PDB file of C-alpha atoms in Angstrom:
ATOM      1  CA  MET A   1       0.000   0.000   0.000  1.00  0.00           C
ATOM      2  CA  ILE A   2       1.175   3.498  -0.850  1.00  0.00           C
ATOM      3  CA  GLU A   3       0.292   6.384   1.442  1.00  0.00           C
ATOM      4  CA  ILE A   4      -0.623   9.454  -0.623  1.00  0.00           C
ATOM      5  CA  GLU A   5      -1.388  13.015   0.437  1.00  0.00           C
ATOM      6  CA  VAL A   6      -4.655  14.034  -1.297  1.00  0.00           C
ATOM      7  CA  GLN A   7      -5.361  17.751  -1.644  1.00  0.00           C
ATOM      8  CA  ASN A   8      -9.019  18.379  -2.457  1.00  0.00           C
ATOM      9  CA  GLU A   9      -9.620  21.591  -4.413  1.00  0.00           C
ATOM     10  CA  THR A  10     -13.412  21.373  -4.015  1.00  0.00           C
ATOM     11  CA  ASP A  11     -13.465  21.264  -0.195  1.00  0.00           C
ATOM     12  CA  GLN A  12     -10.059  22.902   0.386  1.00  0.00           C
ATOM     13  CA  THR A  13      -9.015  19.932   2.532  1.00  0.00           C
ATOM     14  CA  GLN A  14      -6.111  17.527   2.578  1.00  0.00           C
ATOM     15  CA  GLN A  15      -5.814  14.020   3.939  1.00  0.00           C
ATOM     16  CA  ARG A  16      -3.527  11.006   3.775  1.00  0.00           C
ATOM     17  CA  LEU A  17      -5.029   7.921   2.141  1.00  0.00           C
ATOM     18  CA  ARG A  18      -3.677   4.516   1.155  1.00  0.00           C
ATOM     19  CA  PHE A  19      -3.804   3.335  -2.441  1.00  0.00           C
ATOM     20  CA  ALA A  20      -2.684   0.137  -4.166  1.00  0.00           C
ATOM     21  CA  SER A  21      -1.203   2.252  -6.985  1.00  0.00           C
ATOM     22  CA  VAL A  22      -0.710   5.944  -7.714  1.00  0.00           C
ATOM     23  CA  PRO A  23      -3.589   7.277  -9.870  1.00  0.00           C
ATOM     24  CA  ARG A  24      -2.625   9.111 -13.056  1.00  0.00           C
ATOM     25  CA  ILE A  25      -3.656  12.592 -14.173  1.00  0.00           C
ATOM     26  CA  GLY A  26      -7.118  12.493 -15.743  1.00  0.00           C
ATOM     27  CA  GLU A  27      -8.237   9.355 -13.936  1.00  0.00           C
ATOM     28  CA  GLY A  28     -11.297   9.378 -11.726  1.00  0.00           C
ATOM     29  CA  ILE A  29     -11.276   8.165  -8.128  1.00  0.00           C
ATOM     30  CA  ARG A  30     -14.028   7.725  -5.531  1.00  0.00           C
ATOM     31  CA  LEU A  31     -13.581   9.578  -2.249  1.00  0.00           C
ATOM     32  CA  ARG A  32     -15.863  10.240   0.684  1.00  0.00           C
ATOM     33  CA  GLY A  33     -16.799  13.913   0.811  1.00  0.00           C
ATOM     34  CA  THR A  34     -17.125  16.122   3.874  1.00  0.00           C
ATOM     35  CA  ASP A  35     -20.873  15.365   3.866  1.00  0.00           C
ATOM     36  CA  GLY A  36     -20.123  11.635   4.353  1.00  0.00           C
ATOM     37  CA  PHE A  37     -21.290  10.562   0.884  1.00  0.00           C
ATOM     38  CA  TRP A  38     -19.091   8.957  -1.774  1.00  0.00           C
ATOM     39  CA  ALA A  39     -18.417  11.057  -4.878  1.00  0.00           C
ATOM     40  CA  SER A  40     -16.276  10.942  -8.016  1.00  0.00           C
ATOM     41  CA  TYR A  41     -13.195  13.148  -8.201  1.00  0.00           C
ATOM     42  CA  ASP A  42     -10.871  13.901 -11.127  1.00  0.00           C
ATOM     43  CA  VAL A  43      -7.111  13.762 -10.593  1.00  0.00           C
ATOM     44  CA  LEU A  44      -5.753  17.140 -11.723  1.00  0.00           C
ATOM     45  CA  ASP A  45      -2.095  16.781 -10.770  1.00  0.00           C
ATOM     46  CA  VAL A  46       0.348  14.207  -9.381  1.00  0.00           C
ATOM     47  CA  TRP A  47       3.740  15.131  -7.970  1.00  0.00           C
ATOM     48  CA  TYR A  48       6.370  13.735  -5.632  1.00  0.00           C
ATOM     49  CA  GLN A  49       8.233  15.423  -2.797  1.00  0.00           C
ATOM     50  CA  LYS A  50      11.204  14.094  -0.898  1.00  0.00           C
ATOM     51  CA  ALA A  51      10.297  12.910   2.596  1.00  0.00           C
ATOM     52  CA  ASP A  52      11.988  14.201   5.753  1.00  0.00           C
ATOM     53  CA  TYR A  53      13.493  10.764   6.325  1.00  0.00           C
ATOM     54  CA  GLY A  54      15.832   8.751   4.089  1.00  0.00           C
ATOM     55  CA  ASP A  55      15.810   8.728   0.308  1.00  0.00           C
ATOM     56  CA  VAL A  56      12.020   8.346  -0.026  1.00  0.00           C
ATOM     57  CA  TRP A  57       9.708  10.274  -2.357  1.00  0.00           C
ATOM     58  CA  VAL A  58       6.105  10.820  -1.218  1.00  0.00           C
ATOM     59  CA  PRO A  59       3.339  11.095  -3.869  1.00  0.00           C
ATOM     60  CA  TYR A  60       0.773  13.908  -3.725  1.00  0.00           C
ATOM     61  CA  LEU A  61      -2.553  14.193  -5.592  1.00  0.00           C
ATOM     62  CA  HIS A  62      -4.552  17.298  -6.430  1.00  0.00           C
ATOM     63  CA  VAL A  63      -8.238  16.417  -7.029  1.00  0.00           C
ATOM     64  CA  ARG A  64     -11.504  18.192  -7.854  1.00  0.00           C
ATOM     65  CA  LEU A  65     -15.131  16.998  -7.756  1.00  0.00           C
ATOM     66  CA  THR A  66     -16.221  15.621 -11.133  1.00  0.00           C
ATOM     67  CA  PRO A  67     -19.011  17.749 -12.667  1.00  0.00           C
ATOM     68  CA  ALA A  68     -22.320  15.857 -12.836  1.00  0.00           C
ATOM     69  CA  GLU A  69     -23.588  14.562 -16.182  1.00  0.00           C
ATOM     70  CA  GLY A  70     -25.179  17.373 -18.170  1.00  0.00           C
ATOM     71  CA  GLU A  71     -24.222  19.994 -15.598  1.00  0.00           C
ATOM     72  CA  ALA A  72     -20.995  21.221 -17.119  1.00  0.00           C
ATOM     73  CA  ALA A  73     -19.992  24.498 -15.529  1.00  0.00           C
ATOM     74  CA  PRO A  74     -20.096  27.399 -18.003  1.00  0.00           C
ATOM     75  CA  LEU A  75     -16.910  29.314 -18.566  1.00  0.00           C
ATOM     76  CA  PRO A  76     -16.666  32.784 -17.023  1.00  0.00           C
ATOM     77  CA  GLY A  77     -18.059  35.376 -19.394  1.00  0.00           C
ATOM     78  CA  GLU A  78     -19.926  32.772 -21.425  1.00  0.00           C
ATOM     79  CA  VAL A  79     -23.347  34.049 -22.489  1.00  0.00           C
ATOM     80  CA  GLU A  80     -26.169  32.833 -24.695  1.00  0.00           C
ATOM     81  CA  PRO A  81     -25.395  34.529 -28.044  1.00  0.00           C
ATOM     82  CA  PHE A  82     -28.977  34.761 -29.388  1.00  0.00           C
ATOM     83  CA  PRO A  83     -31.568  34.372 -26.636  1.00  0.00           C
ATOM     84  CA  PHE A  84     -34.921  33.041 -27.784  1.00  0.00           C
ATOM     85  CA  THR A  85     -37.728  35.575 -27.579  1.00  0.00           C
ATOM     86  CA  ALA A  86     -41.361  34.812 -28.357  1.00  0.00           C
TER      87      ALA A  86
END
């Protein structure tokens, strides 16, 4: 098991979790949210930092909640070009 520091961009939290392998950028993982429910998260970044002890490198993940199906967040400044009027 590999202990990984997970930094959650959605909740602004970080925690240490154990994984069988290090997830890659773009993969989805299931984590329990602060509300206690399981949710899907996208891996945004993976990096390694040298540990305080020995010649060991510790993996870190940066994750964000996966947008729900059909609820893609609009980009800032995005507007409806020709609104429908009856």
